[in-house]
CSV table of C-alpha atoms in Angstrom, one decimal:
chain,number,residue,atom,x,y,z
A,1,MET,CA,8.6,-16.3,-29.4
A,2,ASN,CA,7.0,-16.8,-32.9
A,3,ALA,CA,8.1,-13.7,-35.0
A,4,LYS,CA,4.6,-13.3,-36.4
A,5,VAL,CA,3.3,-13.2,-32.8
A,6,ALA,CA,6.1,-10.8,-31.5
A,7,ALA,CA,5.4,-8.2,-34.1
A,8,PHE,CA,1.4,-8.6,-33.5
A,9,LEU,CA,2.1,-8.1,-29.8
A,10,SER,CA,4.5,-5.2,-30.4
A,11,LYS,CA,2.2,-3.5,-32.9
A,12,HIS,CA,-0.6,-3.6,-30.1
A,13,ASN,CA,1.8,-2.2,-27.3
A,14,PHE,CA,1.5,-5.7,-25.4
A,15,VAL,CA,4.6,-6.1,-23.2
A,16,ASN,CA,4.7,-9.7,-21.7
A,17,HIS,CA,8.1,-9.3,-20.4
A,18,VAL,CA,7.3,-6.6,-18.0
A,19,ASP,CA,10.5,-5.6,-16.2
A,20,VAL,CA,9.6,-6.8,-12.6
A,21,LYS,CA,12.4,-5.0,-10.7
A,22,MET,CA,11.5,-1.7,-12.2
A,23,THR,CA,7.7,-2.2,-11.5
A,24,ALA,CA,8.5,-3.1,-7.9
A,25,GLU,CA,10.6,-0.1,-7.5
A,26,GLY,CA,7.5,2.0,-8.8
A,27,LEU,CA,5.4,0.3,-6.6
A,28,LEU,CA,7.6,1.0,-3.5
A,29,SER,CA,7.9,4.6,-4.3
A,30,ASP,CA,4.0,4.9,-4.4
A,31,MET,CA,3.8,2.8,-1.2
A,32,ARG,CA,6.2,5.3,0.4
A,33,ALA,CA,4.0,8.2,-0.5
A,34,GLY,CA,0.9,6.7,0.5
A,35,LEU,CA,2.4,6.2,4.0
A,36,LYS,CA,3.4,9.6,4.2
A,37,GLY,CA,-0.1,10.9,3.5
A,38,GLU,CA,0.9,12.0,-0.2
A,39,LYS,CA,-0.7,11.6,-3.4
A,40,ALA,CA,-0.2,7.8,-4.2
A,41,ASP,CA,-2.5,5.3,-6.2
A,42,GLU,CA,-2.4,2.6,-3.2
A,43,ASP,CA,-4.5,3.4,-0.3
A,44,MET,CA,-2.0,2.0,2.5
A,45,ILE,CA,-4.6,1.3,5.0
A,46,ARG,CA,-3.5,1.0,8.6
A,47,THR,CA,-4.8,-1.8,10.3
A,48,PHE,CA,-3.4,-1.4,14.1
A,49,CYS,CA,-2.9,-5.3,14.3
A,50,LEU,CA,-0.1,-7.7,14.0
A,51,PRO,CA,0.0,-11.5,14.3
A,52,PRO,CA,-0.7,-12.8,17.7
A,53,GLU,CA,2.1,-14.1,19.8
A,54,LYS,CA,0.7,-16.9,20.8
A,55,LYS,CA,-1.6,-19.7,19.4
A,56,ALA,CA,-5.2,-19.2,20.3
A,57,VAL,CA,-5.9,-22.4,22.6
A,58,ASN,CA,-9.6,-23.4,24.1
A,59,GLN,CA,-11.7,-20.6,22.2
A,60,SER,CA,-14.4,-20.4,19.5
A,61,VAL,CA,-14.7,-17.7,17.3
A,62,ILE,CA,-17.7,-17.0,14.4
A,63,VAL,CA,-16.1,-16.2,11.3
A,64,ILE,CA,-18.0,-14.5,8.6
A,65,ASP,CA,-16.6,-14.2,4.8
A,66,ALA,CA,-18.4,-11.5,2.7
A,67,GLY,CA,-16.9,-10.1,-0.3
A,68,GLY,CA,-18.8,-11.2,-3.4
A,69,THR,CA,-22.1,-12.7,-4.4
A,70,ASN,CA,-21.7,-15.4,-1.6
A,71,PHE,CA,-21.9,-14.8,2.1
A,72,ARG,CA,-20.0,-17.6,4.3
A,73,SER,CA,-20.3,-17.9,8.0
A,74,CYS,CA,-18.8,-20.6,10.4
A,75,LEU,CA,-17.6,-21.2,13.9
A,76,VAL,CA,-14.1,-21.9,14.1
A,77,THR,CA,-13.0,-23.8,17.4
A,78,PHE,CA,-9.2,-23.9,18.5
A,79,ASP,CA,-8.2,-26.9,20.8
A,80,ALA,CA,-6.1,-27.2,23.7
A,81,GLU,CA,-3.1,-27.5,21.2
A,82,GLY,CA,-4.0,-24.7,18.9
A,83,ASN,CA,-5.2,-26.9,16.1
A,84,ALA,CA,-8.7,-25.1,14.3
A,85,SER,CA,-11.8,-27.1,13.4
A,86,ILE,CA,-14.6,-25.5,11.3
A,87,SER,CA,-18.2,-26.1,11.9
A,88,ASP,CA,-21.7,-24.9,11.1
A,89,MET,CA,-20.1,-23.8,7.6
A,90,GLU,CA,-23.3,-22.1,5.7
A,91,ARG,CA,-23.3,-20.0,2.8
A,92,THR,CA,-25.8,-17.6,1.1
A,93,ARG,CA,-26.4,-14.7,-0.8
A,94,MET,CA,-24.6,-11.2,0.0
A,95,PRO,CA,-27.3,-9.1,1.3
A,96,GLY,CA,-27.8,-6.4,-1.3
A,97,ILE,CA,-27.2,-8.4,-4.4
A,98,GLU,CA,-30.4,-9.2,-5.1
A,99,ARG,CA,-32.3,-5.6,-4.5
A,100,GLU,CA,-31.4,-2.4,-2.8
A,101,LEU,CA,-31.6,-2.4,1.1
A,102,ASN,CA,-31.5,0.5,3.3
A,103,ARG,CA,-29.1,0.0,6.6
A,104,LYS,CA,-31.3,-1.6,8.9
A,105,GLU,CA,-32.5,-4.2,6.0
A,106,PHE,CA,-28.8,-4.8,5.3
A,107,PHE,CA,-27.8,-5.6,9.0
A,108,ASP,CA,-31.1,-7.6,9.6
A,109,GLN,CA,-30.2,-9.7,6.5
A,110,ILE,CA,-26.7,-10.5,8.1
A,111,ALA,CA,-28.3,-11.4,11.4
A,112,ALA,CA,-30.6,-13.9,9.6
A,113,ASN,CA,-27.6,-15.2,7.7
A,114,LEU,CA,-25.7,-16.1,11.3
A,115,GLU,CA,-29.1,-17.1,12.9
A,116,HIS,CA,-27.6,-20.8,12.9
A,117,LEU,CA,-24.4,-19.3,14.8
A,118,LYS,CA,-26.4,-17.5,17.9
A,119,ASN,CA,-24.8,-17.5,21.1
A,120,LYS,CA,-21.8,-20.1,19.9
A,121,ALA,CA,-19.3,-17.6,20.5
A,122,ASN,CA,-18.7,-14.1,22.0
A,123,ARG,CA,-16.2,-12.7,19.3
A,124,ILE,CA,-16.6,-12.6,15.6
A,125,GLY,CA,-13.6,-12.5,12.9
A,126,PHE,CA,-15.2,-10.7,9.8
A,127,CYS,CA,-13.5,-10.6,6.5
A,128,PHE,CA,-15.1,-7.8,4.5
A,129,SER,CA,-13.3,-7.4,1.5
A,130,TYR,CA,-15.0,-4.0,0.6
A,131,PRO,CA,-13.2,-0.4,0.6
A,132,MET,CA,-12.9,0.7,4.4
A,133,THR,CA,-10.8,2.3,6.8
A,134,ILE,CA,-10.0,0.5,10.0
A,135,THR,CA,-10.1,1.9,13.0
A,136,GLU,CA,-8.0,1.4,16.3
A,137,ASP,CA,-10.7,-0.7,18.0
A,138,GLY,CA,-10.7,-3.0,15.1
A,139,ASP,CA,-13.8,-2.0,13.6
A,140,GLY,CA,-13.9,-0.9,9.9
A,141,VAL,CA,-15.7,2.3,8.2
A,142,LEU,CA,-17.2,1.5,4.9
A,143,LEU,CA,-16.0,3.8,1.9
A,144,GLY,CA,-18.2,2.1,-0.7
A,145,PHE,CA,-19.5,-1.2,-2.0
A,146,SER,CA,-18.4,-2.6,-5.2
A,147,LYS,CA,-19.6,-5.9,-6.9
A,148,GLU,CA,-23.0,-4.9,-7.4
A,149,VAL,CA,-23.9,-4.6,-3.7
A,150,LYS,CA,-26.7,-2.1,-3.4
A,151,ALA,CA,-26.9,-0.9,0.1
A,152,PRO,CA,-25.8,3.0,0.0
A,153,GLU,CA,-27.0,3.7,3.4
A,154,VAL,CA,-24.3,1.5,5.1
A,155,VAL,CA,-21.6,3.8,3.3
A,156,GLY,CA,-19.6,5.6,6.2
A,157,ALA,CA,-21.2,3.4,8.9
A,158,LYS,CA,-18.9,1.4,11.4
A,159,VAL,CA,-19.8,-2.0,10.2
A,160,GLY,CA,-18.9,-4.0,13.2
A,161,GLU,CA,-20.8,-1.9,15.5
A,162,CYS,CA,-23.6,-1.7,13.7
A,163,LEU,CA,-23.7,-5.6,13.5
A,164,VAL,CA,-23.1,-6.1,17.1
A,165,ASN,CA,-26.1,-3.8,17.8
A,166,THR,CA,-28.3,-5.7,15.3
A,167,LEU,CA,-27.2,-9.0,17.1
A,168,GLU,CA,-28.3,-7.7,20.4
A,169,GLU,CA,-31.2,-6.4,19.3
A,170,LYS,CA,-32.3,-10.0,18.1
A,171,GLY,CA,-31.4,-11.5,21.4
A,172,TRP,CA,-27.9,-12.5,21.2
A,173,ASN,CA,-25.5,-12.3,24.1
A,174,LYS,CA,-23.3,-9.6,24.4
A,175,ILE,CA,-20.4,-9.9,21.7
A,176,GLU,CA,-17.2,-8.9,23.4
A,177,ARG,CA,-15.3,-7.9,20.3
A,178,ILE,CA,-15.5,-7.7,16.4
A,179,THR,CA,-12.6,-7.4,14.3
A,180,LEU,CA,-13.1,-6.5,10.7
A,181,CYS,CA,-10.2,-7.4,8.0
A,182,ASN,CA,-10.0,-8.0,4.4
A,183,ASP,CA,-8.9,-11.0,2.8
A,184,THR,CA,-5.0,-10.1,2.3
A,185,VAL,CA,-5.0,-9.7,6.3
A,186,ALA,CA,-6.5,-13.0,6.8
A,187,ALA,CA,-4.1,-14.6,4.4
A,188,LEU,CA,-1.2,-12.6,6.3
A,189,LEU,CA,-2.5,-14.1,9.8
A,190,ALA,CA,-2.9,-17.8,8.2
A,191,GLY,CA,0.3,-17.8,7.2
A,192,ALA,CA,1.7,-16.5,10.8
A,193,SER,CA,-0.4,-19.8,12.0
A,194,VAL,CA,1.5,-21.7,9.6
A,195,MET,CA,5.0,-20.4,10.4
A,196,PRO,CA,5.9,-19.1,13.8
A,197,ALA,CA,7.6,-15.9,14.5
A,198,THR,CA,10.4,-17.7,16.1
A,199,GLU,CA,11.1,-19.0,12.5
A,200,VAL,CA,10.4,-16.1,10.3
A,201,SER,CA,11.5,-12.3,10.1
A,202,SER,CA,8.2,-10.9,8.7
A,203,TYR,CA,4.9,-11.7,6.9
A,204,ILE,CA,3.1,-10.8,3.7
A,205,GLY,CA,-0.4,-12.0,2.4
A,206,MET,CA,-1.4,-11.7,-1.2
A,207,ILE,CA,-4.4,-12.3,-3.2
A,208,LEU,CA,-4.0,-13.1,-6.8
A,209,GLY,CA,-7.5,-14.4,-7.8
A,210,THR,CA,-10.7,-12.9,-9.4
A,211,GLY,CA,-9.0,-9.9,-7.9
A,212,LEU,CA,-5.8,-8.4,-6.8
A,213,ASN,CA,-4.2,-7.0,-3.3
A,214,ALA,CA,-1.4,-7.6,-1.0
A,215,ALA,CA,-0.9,-6.7,2.6
A,216,TYR,CA,2.6,-6.5,4.7
A,217,ILE,CA,3.9,-5.8,8.2
A,218,GLN,CA,5.4,-2.4,8.3
A,219,GLU,CA,8.1,-1.7,10.9
A,220,ASP,CA,8.1,1.5,13.0
A,221,CYS,CA,8.5,4.3,10.6
A,222,GLN,CA,9.2,7.8,12.4
A,223,CYS,CA,9.0,9.6,9.2
A,224,CYS,CA,5.5,8.4,8.4
A,225,GLY,CA,4.4,8.2,12.1
A,226,ILE,CA,3.3,4.5,11.8
A,227,LYS,CA,3.9,1.9,14.6
A,228,ARG,CA,4.7,-1.3,13.5
A,229,GLN,CA,1.2,-2.9,12.0
A,230,ILE,CA,-0.2,-4.7,9.0
A,231,ILE,CA,-0.8,-2.5,6.0
A,232,VAL,CA,-3.2,-3.1,3.4
A,233,CYS,CA,-1.8,-1.9,0.0
A,234,GLU,CA,-4.7,-1.8,-2.3
A,235,SER,CA,-2.2,-3.1,-4.7
A,236,GLY,CA,-4.8,-3.4,-7.7
A,237,LYS,CA,-5.2,0.6,-7.6
A,238,TYR,CA,-1.6,1.2,-8.8
A,239,THR,CA,-1.7,2.8,-12.3
A,240,SER,CA,1.7,3.0,-13.8
A,241,VAL,CA,1.2,0.2,-16.0
A,242,ASN,CA,1.6,-0.8,-19.7
A,243,ARG,CA,-1.5,-0.7,-21.4
A,244,SER,CA,-2.1,-2.5,-24.7
A,245,ASP,CA,-4.8,-2.3,-27.1
A,246,PHE,CA,-6.3,-5.1,-25.6
A,247,ASP,CA,-6.3,-3.8,-22.0
A,248,LEU,CA,-8.0,-0.7,-23.3
A,249,ALA,CA,-11.0,-2.6,-24.8
A,250,VAL,CA,-11.3,-4.4,-21.7
A,251,ASP,CA,-10.9,-1.8,-19.5
A,252,ALA,CA,-13.9,0.5,-21.4
A,253,LYS,CA,-16.1,-2.4,-20.8
A,254,THR,CA,-15.8,-2.1,-16.7
A,255,VAL,CA,-18.2,-0.3,-14.4
A,256,LYS,CA,-15.1,1.9,-13.6
A,257,PRO,CA,-13.0,2.5,-16.6
A,258,GLY,CA,-9.5,3.9,-15.7
A,259,SER,CA,-9.5,2.6,-12.4
A,260,PHE,CA,-7.6,-0.2,-10.7
A,261,LEU,CA,-5.4,-0.7,-13.8
A,262,LEU,CA,-2.9,-3.3,-12.0
A,263,GLU,CA,-5.8,-5.5,-10.9
A,264,LYS,CA,-6.9,-5.3,-14.5
A,265,SER,CA,-3.6,-6.3,-16.1
A,266,CYS,CA,-3.3,-9.5,-14.0
A,267,SER,CA,-6.4,-10.8,-12.0
A,268,GLY,CA,-8.6,-13.5,-12.9
A,269,ALA,CA,-11.6,-11.7,-13.9
A,270,TYR,CA,-9.6,-9.7,-16.4
A,271,LEU,CA,-7.4,-12.3,-18.1
A,272,GLY,CA,-9.7,-14.1,-20.0
A,273,PRO,CA,-11.2,-11.2,-21.8
A,274,ILE,CA,-7.7,-9.7,-22.5
A,275,GLY,CA,-6.8,-13.1,-24.2
A,276,PHE,CA,-10.2,-13.0,-26.1
A,277,PHE,CA,-9.6,-9.4,-27.4
A,278,ALA,CA,-6.0,-10.5,-28.5
A,279,LEU,CA,-6.9,-13.7,-30.2
A,280,THR,CA,-10.3,-12.0,-32.1
A,281,THR,CA,-7.9,-8.9,-33.1
A,282,ALA,CA,-5.1,-11.4,-34.5
A,283,ALA,CA,-7.9,-13.1,-36.4
A,284,LYS,CA,-9.1,-9.9,-37.9
A,285,GLU,CA,-5.6,-9.2,-38.8
A,286,ASN,CA,-5.2,-12.5,-40.5
A,287,LEU,CA,-2.7,-14.0,-38.5
A,288,PHE,CA,-3.7,-17.4,-38.6
A,289,SER,CA,-5.3,-19.8,-41.2
A,290,GLU,CA,-7.8,-18.7,-43.3
A,291,ASN,CA,-10.6,-21.2,-41.4
A,292,MET,CA,-8.7,-20.6,-38.1
A,293,ASN,CA,-9.4,-16.7,-38.6
A,294,LYS,CA,-12.8,-17.0,-39.4
A,295,ALA,CA,-13.4,-19.8,-36.8
A,296,LEU,CA,-12.1,-17.6,-33.8
A,297,LEU,CA,-14.2,-14.5,-35.0
A,298,SER,CA,-17.2,-16.7,-34.1
A,299,LEU,CA,-16.2,-16.6,-30.3
A,300,THR,CA,-18.4,-14.3,-28.4
A,301,GLU,CA,-16.3,-14.1,-24.9
A,302,LEU,CA,-13.5,-16.1,-23.1
A,303,THR,CA,-13.2,-17.0,-19.5
A,304,LEU,CA,-9.6,-17.6,-18.1
A,305,ILE,CA,-10.9,-20.9,-16.8
A,306,GLU,CA,-11.5,-21.7,-20.5
A,307,MET,CA,-8.2,-20.2,-21.5
A,308,SER,CA,-6.3,-22.2,-18.7
A,309,ASN,CA,-7.6,-25.5,-19.8
A,310,PHE,CA,-6.8,-25.0,-23.4
A,311,MET,CA,-3.2,-24.5,-22.5
A,312,GLU,CA,-3.0,-27.4,-20.4
A,313,SER,CA,-4.8,-29.5,-23.3
A,314,PRO,CA,-4.7,-27.6,-26.2
A,315,TYR,CA,-5.6,-30.7,-28.2
A,316,ASP,CA,-8.7,-31.4,-26.0
A,317,SER,CA,-11.6,-31.0,-28.3
A,318,THR,CA,-14.3,-31.0,-25.5
A,319,LEU,CA,-12.7,-27.4,-24.8
A,320,VAL,CA,-14.2,-24.1,-26.1
A,321,LEU,CA,-10.9,-23.1,-27.9
A,322,GLY,CA,-9.9,-27.0,-28.3
A,323,LYS,CA,-13.0,-27.7,-30.3
A,324,ILE,CA,-12.4,-24.8,-32.6
A,325,CYS,CA,-8.8,-25.6,-33.2
A,326,ALA,CA,-9.5,-29.3,-33.4
A,327,GLU,CA,-11.9,-28.5,-36.5
A,328,ASN,CA,-9.8,-25.6,-37.8
A,329,ALA,CA,-6.2,-25.1,-36.8
A,330,THR,CA,-2.9,-26.0,-38.4
A,331,GLU,CA,0.1,-26.6,-36.2
A,332,ASP,CA,1.1,-22.9,-36.8
A,333,ASP,CA,-2.3,-22.0,-35.6
A,334,TYR,CA,-1.9,-24.1,-32.3
A,335,ASP,CA,1.7,-22.6,-31.9
A,336,MET,CA,0.6,-18.9,-32.2
A,337,ILE,CA,-2.4,-19.1,-30.4
A,338,LEU,CA,-0.7,-21.0,-27.3
A,339,GLN,CA,2.0,-18.1,-27.6
A,340,ILE,CA,-0.8,-15.4,-27.3
A,341,CYS,CA,-2.4,-17.0,-24.2
A,342,ASP,CA,0.8,-17.5,-22.7
A,343,ALA,CA,2.0,-14.0,-23.3
A,344,VAL,CA,-1.0,-12.9,-21.3
A,345,VAL,CA,-0.3,-15.1,-18.5
A,346,GLU,CA,3.4,-14.1,-18.5
A,347,ARG,CA,2.6,-10.6,-17.7
A,348,SER,CA,0.1,-11.5,-15.0
A,349,ALA,CA,3.1,-13.6,-13.4
A,350,ARG,CA,5.5,-10.6,-13.7
A,351,TYR,CA,3.2,-8.0,-12.0
A,352,GLY,CA,2.0,-10.6,-9.4
A,353,ALA,CA,6.1,-11.0,-8.6
A,354,ALA,CA,6.7,-7.4,-8.6
A,355,ILE,CA,4.0,-6.7,-5.8
A,356,LEU,CA,5.6,-9.2,-3.8
A,357,VAL,CA,9.2,-8.2,-4.5
A,358,ALA,CA,8.0,-4.3,-3.4
A,359,CYS,CA,6.4,-5.9,-0.2
A,360,VAL,CA,9.1,-8.1,0.7
A,361,LEU,CA,11.5,-4.9,0.1
A,362,GLN,CA,9.4,-2.7,2.4
A,363,THR,CA,9.4,-4.8,5.4
A,364,GLY,CA,13.1,-4.5,5.5
A,365,MET,CA,13.2,-8.3,6.8
A,366,GLY,CA,14.5,-11.6,5.3
A,367,LYS,CA,18.3,-10.9,5.3
A,368,ASN,CA,19.1,-14.1,7.2
A,369,ALA,CA,18.4,-17.2,5.5
A,370,ALA,CA,17.4,-18.9,8.6
A,371,LYS,CA,14.5,-16.2,9.0
A,372,PRO,CA,13.0,-15.7,5.4
A,373,VAL,CA,10.0,-13.6,4.8
A,374,CYS,CA,6.8,-15.4,5.2
A,375,ILE,CA,4.5,-15.3,2.2
A,376,LEU,CA,0.9,-16.7,2.0
A,377,CYS,CA,-0.8,-16.5,-1.5
A,378,ASN,CA,-4.3,-17.1,-2.0
A,379,GLY,CA,-6.3,-17.3,-5.5
A,380,SER,CA,-7.4,-19.5,-7.9
A,381,THR,CA,-5.4,-17.3,-10.4
A,382,PHE,CA,-2.0,-18.0,-8.6
A,383,PHE,CA,-2.4,-21.7,-8.3
A,384,LYS,CA,-4.4,-22.8,-11.1
A,385,THR,CA,-3.2,-20.6,-14.1
A,386,PRO,CA,-0.5,-22.4,-15.9
A,387,MET,CA,2.8,-21.6,-15.1
A,388,ILE,CA,2.1,-18.3,-13.2
A,389,ARG,CA,3.0,-19.8,-9.6
A,390,GLU,CA,6.4,-21.3,-11.2
A,391,ARG,CA,7.1,-17.8,-12.9
A,392,VAL,CA,6.6,-16.0,-9.6
A,393,TYR,CA,9.0,-18.3,-7.8
A,394,ALA,CA,11.8,-17.7,-10.6
A,395,GLU,CA,11.4,-13.9,-10.3
A,396,LEU,CA,11.6,-14.0,-6.5
A,397,ASP,CA,14.8,-16.4,-6.5
A,398,GLU,CA,16.4,-14.1,-8.8
A,399,ILE,CA,15.5,-10.4,-7.8
A,400,LEU,CA,15.4,-11.1,-4.1
A,401,THR,CA,17.8,-14.0,-3.3
A,402,ARG,CA,20.3,-13.7,-6.2
A,403,GLN,CA,20.5,-10.1,-6.6
A,404,SER,CA,19.7,-8.8,-3.2
A,405,GLY,CA,20.4,-11.6,-0.8
A,406,ILE,CA,17.0,-11.6,0.7
A,407,TYR,CA,15.2,-14.8,1.6
A,408,TRP,CA,11.5,-15.4,1.6
A,409,LYS,CA,9.2,-18.6,1.5
A,410,ILE,CA,5.8,-19.1,0.1
A,411,VAL,CA,3.4,-21.1,2.2
A,412,SER,CA,-0.3,-22.3,1.9
A,413,CYS,CA,-2.8,-23.7,4.1
A,414,GLU,CA,-6.2,-25.1,4.1
A,415,ASN,CA,-9.3,-22.7,4.7
A,416,ASP,CA,-6.3,-20.0,4.8
A,417,ILE,CA,-8.8,-17.2,4.7
A,418,THR,CA,-11.5,-18.7,7.3
A,419,LEU,CA,-8.5,-19.3,9.6
A,420,GLY,CA,-7.0,-16.0,9.1
A,421,ALA,CA,-10.2,-14.1,10.0
A,422,ALA,CA,-10.8,-16.4,12.8
A,423,ILE,CA,-7.5,-15.3,14.3
A,424,SER,CA,-8.1,-11.6,13.7
A,425,GLY,CA,-11.4,-11.9,15.5
A,426,LEU,CA,-9.2,-13.3,18.8
A,427,ILE,CA,-6.4,-10.5,18.7
């Protein structure tokens, strides 16, 4: 790394070479405390479910995906060979985004969003990516909304039960089962559909996109009183992370400062702003040439997409940073800007790898090369941000395989969250 960049990052307490193994050990300790009901950052939510032993065949299930501003719904049909097809896909606004709704209005709006699927299946897989406690019947009790959804009367309600009652009031046929899950569980279940249990020893689902989370299969644990099941970690809530001056600046502008510190260190919603504060701080401290310092200080924001595009094509003058650099930067400026952006990305990859290392170790599996732990990763940050995926692979290879003799395999599949949510509805 350029000496000036290294000194600048050190001055502001930005550590890009995070110790993956040490971070994973900290995450593991926190996970195990949470499993025992002790004080922990991660929630370690029990789901009372496992991947199905057999493929779904000759069945249809209604799938709902709600977790941001968009509300998606469709029908997933499994044929005689277990192949899935998606139809009747619609995307609308998430209820409660535009105005505050009471409980009845909220579920009435969901029912309206599902009208195109009325009576096309008697099971529902509901990927509902908000904090909730999963009950043994597969329902979910909402703990609170995030992402600007305004429906306070829904908090504390059994989401599935309320929706089923509303649908029946609207003339729907009886719904046999509705299963609530979040996107990490859906990712894990999709991974199980890609690699059957005969070929792997366990499964993990990780989301590294706008947000961050992971789920894994916990084996029977007498000390925790847990029977084998999928556990949702809520990894983004882990707080024992290094925080630079740039992280503190970004955190101060969030809705809940001081929370979700790991998520804010490596997920897509925050990497662009961290890069923005790093670059503008560097400009204020005259790290670059005179013209470049002035030009960077004209920036008002920077998204991860813009930062990623610049890292891929720094001389593209149609890009936000590319245009500024084309008009003002020296070769040294290009070098230092790219190194600062890369430091932000590298740290994200290392934290993502630490989460996966912790989850793999907690499964206790992967000790036979013929039966690796299957990991399905989802999220644009993981797949589209330069070098994140490659760095995660390298860290897992070194720490798990080379140092510990533990084998793993990262897989992907098209429409993974939709497929996983459909599978959940048929468990």
